[in-house]
XYZ file of C-alpha atoms in Angstrom:
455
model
C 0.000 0.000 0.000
C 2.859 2.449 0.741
C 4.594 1.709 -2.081
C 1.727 2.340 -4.418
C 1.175 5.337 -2.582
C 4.183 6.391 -3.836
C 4.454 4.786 -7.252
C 1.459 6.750 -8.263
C 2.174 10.284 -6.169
C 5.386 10.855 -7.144
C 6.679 10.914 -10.870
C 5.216 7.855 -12.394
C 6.762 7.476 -15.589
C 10.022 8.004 -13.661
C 9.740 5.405 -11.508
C 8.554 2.705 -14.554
C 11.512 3.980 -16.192
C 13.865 3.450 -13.336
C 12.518 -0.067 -12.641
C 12.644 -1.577 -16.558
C 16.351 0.340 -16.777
C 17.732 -0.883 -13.235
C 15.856 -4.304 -13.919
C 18.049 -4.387 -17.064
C 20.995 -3.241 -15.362
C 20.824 -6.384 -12.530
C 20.546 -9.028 -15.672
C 23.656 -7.657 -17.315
C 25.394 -7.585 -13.684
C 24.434 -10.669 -12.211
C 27.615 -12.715 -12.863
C 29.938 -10.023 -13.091
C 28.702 -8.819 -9.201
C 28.262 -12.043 -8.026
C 31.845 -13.361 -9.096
C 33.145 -9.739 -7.631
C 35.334 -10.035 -4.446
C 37.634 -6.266 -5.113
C 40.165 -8.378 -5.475
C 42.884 -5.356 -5.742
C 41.460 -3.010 -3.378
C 41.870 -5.984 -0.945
C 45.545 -6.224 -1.327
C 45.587 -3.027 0.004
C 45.853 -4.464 3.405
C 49.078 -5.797 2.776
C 50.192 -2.425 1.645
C 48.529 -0.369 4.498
C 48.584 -2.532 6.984
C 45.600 -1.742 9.017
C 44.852 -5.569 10.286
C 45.865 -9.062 10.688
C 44.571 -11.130 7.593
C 44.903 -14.595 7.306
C 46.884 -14.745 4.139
C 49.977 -12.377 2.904
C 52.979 -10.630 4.074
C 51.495 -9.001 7.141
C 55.165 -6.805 6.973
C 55.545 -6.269 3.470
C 55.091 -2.253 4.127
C 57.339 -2.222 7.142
C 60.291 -3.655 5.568
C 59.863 -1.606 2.048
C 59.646 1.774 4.354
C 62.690 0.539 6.160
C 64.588 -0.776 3.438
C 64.191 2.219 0.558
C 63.490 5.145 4.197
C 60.160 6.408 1.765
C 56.656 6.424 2.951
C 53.813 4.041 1.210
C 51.563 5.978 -0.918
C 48.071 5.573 -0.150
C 46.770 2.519 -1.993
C 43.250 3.778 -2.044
C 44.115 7.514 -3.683
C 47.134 6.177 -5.999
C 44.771 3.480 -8.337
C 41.483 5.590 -7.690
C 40.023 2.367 -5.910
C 36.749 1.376 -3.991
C 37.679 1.684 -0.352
C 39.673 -1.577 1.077
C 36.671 -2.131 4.020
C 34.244 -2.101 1.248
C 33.679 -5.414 0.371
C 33.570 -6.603 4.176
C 29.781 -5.120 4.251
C 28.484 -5.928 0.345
C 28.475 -9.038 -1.802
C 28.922 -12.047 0.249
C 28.778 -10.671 3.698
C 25.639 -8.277 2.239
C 23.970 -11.667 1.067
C 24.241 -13.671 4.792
C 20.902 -11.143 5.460
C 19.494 -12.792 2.997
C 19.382 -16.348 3.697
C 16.206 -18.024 4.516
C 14.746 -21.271 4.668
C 11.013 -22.390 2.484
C 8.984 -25.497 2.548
C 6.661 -26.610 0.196
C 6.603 -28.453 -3.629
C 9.401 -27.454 -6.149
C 7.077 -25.639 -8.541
C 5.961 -23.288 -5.629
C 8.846 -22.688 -4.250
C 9.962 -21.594 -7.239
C 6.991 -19.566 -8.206
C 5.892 -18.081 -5.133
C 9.389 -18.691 -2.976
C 11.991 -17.365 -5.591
C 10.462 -15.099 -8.569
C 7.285 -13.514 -7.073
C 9.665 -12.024 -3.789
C 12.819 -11.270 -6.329
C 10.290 -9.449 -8.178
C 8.655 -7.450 -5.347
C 11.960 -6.391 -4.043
C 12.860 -5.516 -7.356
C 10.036 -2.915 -7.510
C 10.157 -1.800 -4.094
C 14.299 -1.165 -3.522
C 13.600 0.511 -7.199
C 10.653 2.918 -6.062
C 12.600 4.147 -2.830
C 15.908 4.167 -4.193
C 14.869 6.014 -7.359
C 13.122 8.352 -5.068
C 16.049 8.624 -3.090
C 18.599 9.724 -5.665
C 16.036 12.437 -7.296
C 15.851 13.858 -3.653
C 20.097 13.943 -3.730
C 19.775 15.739 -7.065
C 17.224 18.355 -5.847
C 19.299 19.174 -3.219
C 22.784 19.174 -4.972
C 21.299 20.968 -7.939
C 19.247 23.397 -5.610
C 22.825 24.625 -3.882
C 25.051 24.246 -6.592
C 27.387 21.819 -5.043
C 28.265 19.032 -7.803
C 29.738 15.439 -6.653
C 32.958 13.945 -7.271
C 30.938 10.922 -9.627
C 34.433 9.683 -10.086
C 35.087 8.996 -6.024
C 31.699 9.472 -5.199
C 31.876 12.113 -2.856
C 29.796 14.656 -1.462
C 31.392 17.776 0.507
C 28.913 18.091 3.176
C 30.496 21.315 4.139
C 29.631 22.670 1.108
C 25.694 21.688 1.101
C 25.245 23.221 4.545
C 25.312 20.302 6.251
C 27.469 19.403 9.579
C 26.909 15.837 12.200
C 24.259 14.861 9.322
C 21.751 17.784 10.135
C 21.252 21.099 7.677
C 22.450 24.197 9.295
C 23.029 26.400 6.438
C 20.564 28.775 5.556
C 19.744 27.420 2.590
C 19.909 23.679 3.341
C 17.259 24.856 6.331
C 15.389 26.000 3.578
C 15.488 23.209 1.499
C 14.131 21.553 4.837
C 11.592 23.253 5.017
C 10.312 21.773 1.897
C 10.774 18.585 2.434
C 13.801 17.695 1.044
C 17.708 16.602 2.373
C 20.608 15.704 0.933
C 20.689 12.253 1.886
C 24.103 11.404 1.888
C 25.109 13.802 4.779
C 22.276 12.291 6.662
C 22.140 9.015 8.635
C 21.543 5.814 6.603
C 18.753 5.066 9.301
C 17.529 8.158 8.259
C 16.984 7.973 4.681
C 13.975 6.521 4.576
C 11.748 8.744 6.929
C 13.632 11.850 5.012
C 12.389 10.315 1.695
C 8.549 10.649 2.808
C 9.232 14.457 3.904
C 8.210 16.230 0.104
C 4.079 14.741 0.432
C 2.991 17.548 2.629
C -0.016 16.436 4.395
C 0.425 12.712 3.423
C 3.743 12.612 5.365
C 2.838 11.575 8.423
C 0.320 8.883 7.124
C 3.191 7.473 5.282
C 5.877 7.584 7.622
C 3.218 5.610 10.230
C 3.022 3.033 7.333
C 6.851 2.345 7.341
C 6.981 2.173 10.870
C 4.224 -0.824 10.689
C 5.959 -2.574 7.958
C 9.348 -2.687 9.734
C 7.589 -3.661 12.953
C 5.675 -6.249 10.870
C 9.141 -7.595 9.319
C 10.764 -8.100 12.607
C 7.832 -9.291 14.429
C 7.117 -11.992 10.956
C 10.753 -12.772 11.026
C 10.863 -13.728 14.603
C 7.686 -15.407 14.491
C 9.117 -17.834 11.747
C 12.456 -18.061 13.744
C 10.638 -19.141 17.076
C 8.498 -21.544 14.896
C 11.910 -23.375 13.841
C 12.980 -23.520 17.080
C 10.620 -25.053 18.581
C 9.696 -27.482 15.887
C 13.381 -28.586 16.532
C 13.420 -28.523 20.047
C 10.013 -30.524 19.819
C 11.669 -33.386 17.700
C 10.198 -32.462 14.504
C 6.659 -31.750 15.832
C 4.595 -29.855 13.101
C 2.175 -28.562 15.871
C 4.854 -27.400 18.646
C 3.268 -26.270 22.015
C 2.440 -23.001 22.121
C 4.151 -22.273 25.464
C 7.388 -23.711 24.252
C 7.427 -21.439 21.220
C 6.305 -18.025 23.213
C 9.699 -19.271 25.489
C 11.979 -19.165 21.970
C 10.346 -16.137 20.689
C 11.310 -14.517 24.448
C 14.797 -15.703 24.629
C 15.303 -14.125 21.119
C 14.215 -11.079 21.744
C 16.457 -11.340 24.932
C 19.240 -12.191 22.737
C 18.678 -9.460 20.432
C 18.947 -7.021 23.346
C 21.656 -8.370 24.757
C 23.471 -7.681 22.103
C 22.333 -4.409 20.532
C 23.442 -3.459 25.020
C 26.654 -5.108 24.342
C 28.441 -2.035 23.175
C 28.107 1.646 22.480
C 27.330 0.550 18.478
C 25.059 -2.171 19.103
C 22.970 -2.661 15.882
C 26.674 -3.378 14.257
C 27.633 -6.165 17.185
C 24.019 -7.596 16.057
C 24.637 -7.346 12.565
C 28.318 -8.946 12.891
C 26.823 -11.623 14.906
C 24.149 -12.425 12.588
C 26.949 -12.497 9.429
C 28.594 -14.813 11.698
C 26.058 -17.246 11.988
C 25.123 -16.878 8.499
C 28.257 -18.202 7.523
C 27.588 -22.155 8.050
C 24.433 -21.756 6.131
C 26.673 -20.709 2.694
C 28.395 -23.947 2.679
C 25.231 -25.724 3.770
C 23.188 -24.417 1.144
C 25.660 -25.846 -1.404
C 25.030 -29.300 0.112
C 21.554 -28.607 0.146
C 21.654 -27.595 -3.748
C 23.228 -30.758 -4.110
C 20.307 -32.654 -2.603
C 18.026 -30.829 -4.120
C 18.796 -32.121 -6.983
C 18.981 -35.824 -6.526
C 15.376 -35.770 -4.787
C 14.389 -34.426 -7.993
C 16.264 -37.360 -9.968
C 14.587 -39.679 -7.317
C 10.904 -38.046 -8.355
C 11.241 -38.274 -11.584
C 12.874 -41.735 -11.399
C 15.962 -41.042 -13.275
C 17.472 -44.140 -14.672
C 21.279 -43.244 -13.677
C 20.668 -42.006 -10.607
C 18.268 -45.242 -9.792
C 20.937 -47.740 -10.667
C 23.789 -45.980 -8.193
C 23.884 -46.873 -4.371
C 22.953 -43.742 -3.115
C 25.347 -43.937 -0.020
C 28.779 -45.166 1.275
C 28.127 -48.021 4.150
C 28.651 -45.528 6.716
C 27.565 -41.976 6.052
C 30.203 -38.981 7.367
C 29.188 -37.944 10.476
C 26.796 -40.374 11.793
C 28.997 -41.400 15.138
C 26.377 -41.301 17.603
C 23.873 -43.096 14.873
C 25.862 -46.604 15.702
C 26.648 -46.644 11.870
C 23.650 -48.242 10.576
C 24.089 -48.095 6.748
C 22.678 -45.256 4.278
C 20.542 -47.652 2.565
C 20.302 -49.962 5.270
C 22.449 -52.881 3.444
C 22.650 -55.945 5.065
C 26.455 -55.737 4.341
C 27.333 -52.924 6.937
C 29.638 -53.701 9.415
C 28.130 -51.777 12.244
C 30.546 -50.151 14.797
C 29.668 -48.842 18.237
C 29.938 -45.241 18.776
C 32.641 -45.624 21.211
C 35.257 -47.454 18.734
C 33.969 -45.222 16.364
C 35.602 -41.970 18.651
C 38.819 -44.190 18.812
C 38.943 -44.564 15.159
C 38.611 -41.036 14.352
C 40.806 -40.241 16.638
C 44.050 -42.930 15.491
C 42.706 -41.337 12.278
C 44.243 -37.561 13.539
C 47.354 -39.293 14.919
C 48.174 -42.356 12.707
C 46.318 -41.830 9.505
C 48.449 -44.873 7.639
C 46.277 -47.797 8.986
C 43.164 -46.180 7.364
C 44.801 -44.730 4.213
C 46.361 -48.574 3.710
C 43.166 -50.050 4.035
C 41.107 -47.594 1.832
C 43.565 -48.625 -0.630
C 42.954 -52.312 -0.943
C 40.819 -51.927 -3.803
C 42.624 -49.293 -6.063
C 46.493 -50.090 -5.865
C 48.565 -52.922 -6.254
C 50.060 -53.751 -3.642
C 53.837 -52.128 -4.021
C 51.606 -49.205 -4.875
C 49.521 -49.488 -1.694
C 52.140 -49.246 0.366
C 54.042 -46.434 -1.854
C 50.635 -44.057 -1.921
C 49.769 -45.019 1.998
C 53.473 -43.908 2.968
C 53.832 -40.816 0.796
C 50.152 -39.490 2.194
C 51.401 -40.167 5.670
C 54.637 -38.201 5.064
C 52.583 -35.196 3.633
C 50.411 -35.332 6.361
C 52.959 -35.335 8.803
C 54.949 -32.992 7.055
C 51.928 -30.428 7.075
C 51.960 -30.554 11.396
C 55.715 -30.005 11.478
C 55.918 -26.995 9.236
C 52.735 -25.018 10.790
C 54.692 -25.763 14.229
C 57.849 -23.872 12.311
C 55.742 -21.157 11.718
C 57.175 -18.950 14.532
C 60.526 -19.184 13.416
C 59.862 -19.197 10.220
C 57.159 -17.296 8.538
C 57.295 -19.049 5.276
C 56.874 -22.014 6.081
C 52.807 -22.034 6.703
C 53.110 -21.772 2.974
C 54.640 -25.216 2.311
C 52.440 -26.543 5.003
C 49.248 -25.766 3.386
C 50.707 -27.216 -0.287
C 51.198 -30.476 2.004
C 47.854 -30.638 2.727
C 46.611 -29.550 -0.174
C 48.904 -32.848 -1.654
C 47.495 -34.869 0.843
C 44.017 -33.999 0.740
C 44.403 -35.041 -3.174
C 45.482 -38.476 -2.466
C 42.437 -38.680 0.229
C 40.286 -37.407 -2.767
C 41.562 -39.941 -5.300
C 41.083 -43.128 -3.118
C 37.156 -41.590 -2.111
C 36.856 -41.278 -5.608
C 37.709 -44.554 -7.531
C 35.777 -46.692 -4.215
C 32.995 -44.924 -5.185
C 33.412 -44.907 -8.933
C 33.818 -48.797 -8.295
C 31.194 -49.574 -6.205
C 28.646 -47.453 -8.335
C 28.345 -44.824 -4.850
C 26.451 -42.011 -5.827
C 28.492 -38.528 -5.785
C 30.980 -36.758 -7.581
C 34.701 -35.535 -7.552
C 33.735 -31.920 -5.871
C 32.012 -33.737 -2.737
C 35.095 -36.061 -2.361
C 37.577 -32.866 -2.285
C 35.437 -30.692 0.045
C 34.476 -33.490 2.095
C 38.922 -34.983 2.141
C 39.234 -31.244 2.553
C 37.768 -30.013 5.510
C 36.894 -33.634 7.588
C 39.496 -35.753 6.353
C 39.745 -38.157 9.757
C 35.814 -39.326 9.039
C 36.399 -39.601 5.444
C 39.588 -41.770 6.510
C 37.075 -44.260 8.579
C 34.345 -43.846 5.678
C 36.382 -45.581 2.921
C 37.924 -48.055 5.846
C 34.693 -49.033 6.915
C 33.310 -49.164 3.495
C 35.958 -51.681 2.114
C 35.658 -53.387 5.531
C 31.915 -54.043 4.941
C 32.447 -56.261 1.748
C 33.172 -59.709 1.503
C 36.562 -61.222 2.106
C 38.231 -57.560 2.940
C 37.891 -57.241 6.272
């Protein structure tokens, strides 16, 4: 309702103009943005040295200064760059808001869970940010103060402005009228100031926004609570009540707690929140993943039918006893407490596990050959991060070590499945040797364990 308000108030044709171009402008962008990390502008923490990072020369700049006794230039001014902090609040960070969760069938979640909201936002971010900038140019062209387009900056100073409030005579004015220039005001800000031109509508409008926010927050935490206690209800569709008032209170406690935690509490909450965003991005890809083989499974695709659709044991089912993906009378079950040990030998002594993943792949002068040189690299990998403090070069030759080893890891996961027809593919079997390589260790050993004659 507000936005229609608006749409057809303000300068109509303007606004269909600005959604069809901006619309157009987000198709031709899509890749480029979404492949976009400011690669260069990030270097410039090597150069200016502002912060630990985890990769880099962290002294490159001291011993360049001390070596040729000059002074750095300023990354930033010298290439005519995007700040080096901006990508730390856009792009991938910017998207962890984003993340939600739907259920219902495929066609409606795509229908009514992906296009329909893209397609609203679309219209609304155009509507108030097209508004937005016309407001900027009414008040940059009403006291002749032009912006640097090229480093987009505004000189507040100039406009009248100073602590994001008008107190030039003219910018009061301008004021007056209804109108700011919104980028010496407070982000929280803009979008009251937007609403100020409508005379008599104004407050009427401003009310509206004020509900919808309160209506987003209140929605959002709704559907959080919900979650909650569906989860902390084992799966219940109809949670108790009681149980999910008691989430919906402990969030909202949360959410104080932290916006209290420090004089800038609404960035504490928003850090937090990026924070615990962050598992989600790697879970959705798994989730993608099995997206798509439940849709091979409805539509009963041939290839997919004829592969086993699990190893014997799956990754991280410890405290599941080990019973078998598709419940194969083959699995050699394990309990959960020699399960613990064999992870654990796995950290300490991964040769016993890599030797035995092995059986079925390499010969065996080759078994031994591969088992021995993925030991070494693994071994080799622990040794050089503990040289790290005396030497700072050698984290790199660590991580190539693992990177070695976790190839090896990748190669055995990959031909046991490629032999025994296990559903998957090579970019599981990296990430998965990658980041848990002790359970994909006892995976493949309990795998080849599980068949006939290999135990």
């Amino acid at each position: 309702f507000l936005i229609l308000i608006l749409f057809f108030h303000d300068n109509t044709w303007y606004l269909l103009n600005t959604f069809t171009q901006t619309v157009g402008v987000y198709v031709q962008y899509v890749i480029l943005a979404g492949f976009d990390n400011d690669a260069f502008p990030q270097l410039n923490y090597e150069f200016q040295h502002t912060g630990e990072q985890l990769w880099g020369d962290r002294n490159v700049a001291q011993h360049i200064v001390a070596t040729l006794n000059t002074t750095f230039s300023d990354p930033v001014e010298y290439y005519d760059s995007s700040p080096t902090w901006f990508m730390d609040g856009w792009t991938v960070f910017y998207w962890a808001w984003w993340i939600n969760r739907a259920g219902a069938q495929l066609g409606e979640v795509i229908l009514v869970g992906l296009f329909a909201p893209m397609l609203l936002c679309f219209f609304v971010l155009t509507v108030f940010g097209a508004l937005g900038i016309k407001m900027q140019r009414v008040a940059e062209l009403a006291l002749h103060v032009q912006p640097d387009w090229s480093k987009g900056v505004v000189n507040c100073a100039e406009l009248g402005y100073l602590d994001n409030k008008p107190v030039g005579v003219n910018a009061l004015k301008l004021k007056s009228l209804g109108y700011y220039a919104l980028s010496c005001r407070k982000s929280t800000d803009h979008v009251l100031d937007i609403l100020e031109p409508y005379g008599s509508l104004t407050p009427l409008l401003q009310v509206l926004v004020l509900i919808g926010i309160i209506m987003f927050f209140v929605t959002s935490a709704d559907a959080g609570a919900y979650v909650d206690d569906i989860i902390a209800a084992n799966g219940l569709e109809n949670p108790p009540v009681l149980q999910k008032v008691w989430w919906a209170i402990t969030q909202g406690a949360a959410a104080q707690a932290l916006l209290s935690a420090s004089s800038d509490g609404l960035s504490t909450l928003q850090a937090v929140s990026i924070c615990a965003a962050l598992p989600y991005t790697f879970a959705l890809c798994y989730m993608c993943t099995a997206l798509i083989r439940a849709c091979d499974a409805a539509i009963d695709d041939k290839t997919y039918l004829s592969k086993r659709k699990g190893f014997s044991t799956s990754i991280v089912d410890i405290f599941e006893n080990f019973s078998s993906a598709d419940e194969a009378a083959m699995t050699k079950v394990m309990p959960t407490k020699e399960r613990l040990k064999l992870l654990l030998r796995n950290v300490y002594y991964p040769y016993a596990s890599l030797y035995v993943a092995g059986l079925e792949t390499y010969g065996p002068s080759q078994l031994v050959y591969v088992s021995c040189l993925a030991t070494a690299l693994y071994y080799l990998w622990i040794l050089l991060l503990a040289l790290v403090p005396l030497n700072s070069g050698t984290h790199t030759l660590a991580w190539i070590s693992y990177l070695f080893f976790t190839s090896i890891l990748t190669s055995m996961r990959y031909q046991v499945r490629k032999k025994w027809r296990i559903i998957g593919n090579l970019v599981e079997d990296f990430s998965t040797s990658l980041l848990l390589f002790p359970f994909v260790l006892a995976q493949l050993q309990l795998e080849i364990e599980s068949h006939t004659g290999r135990a």
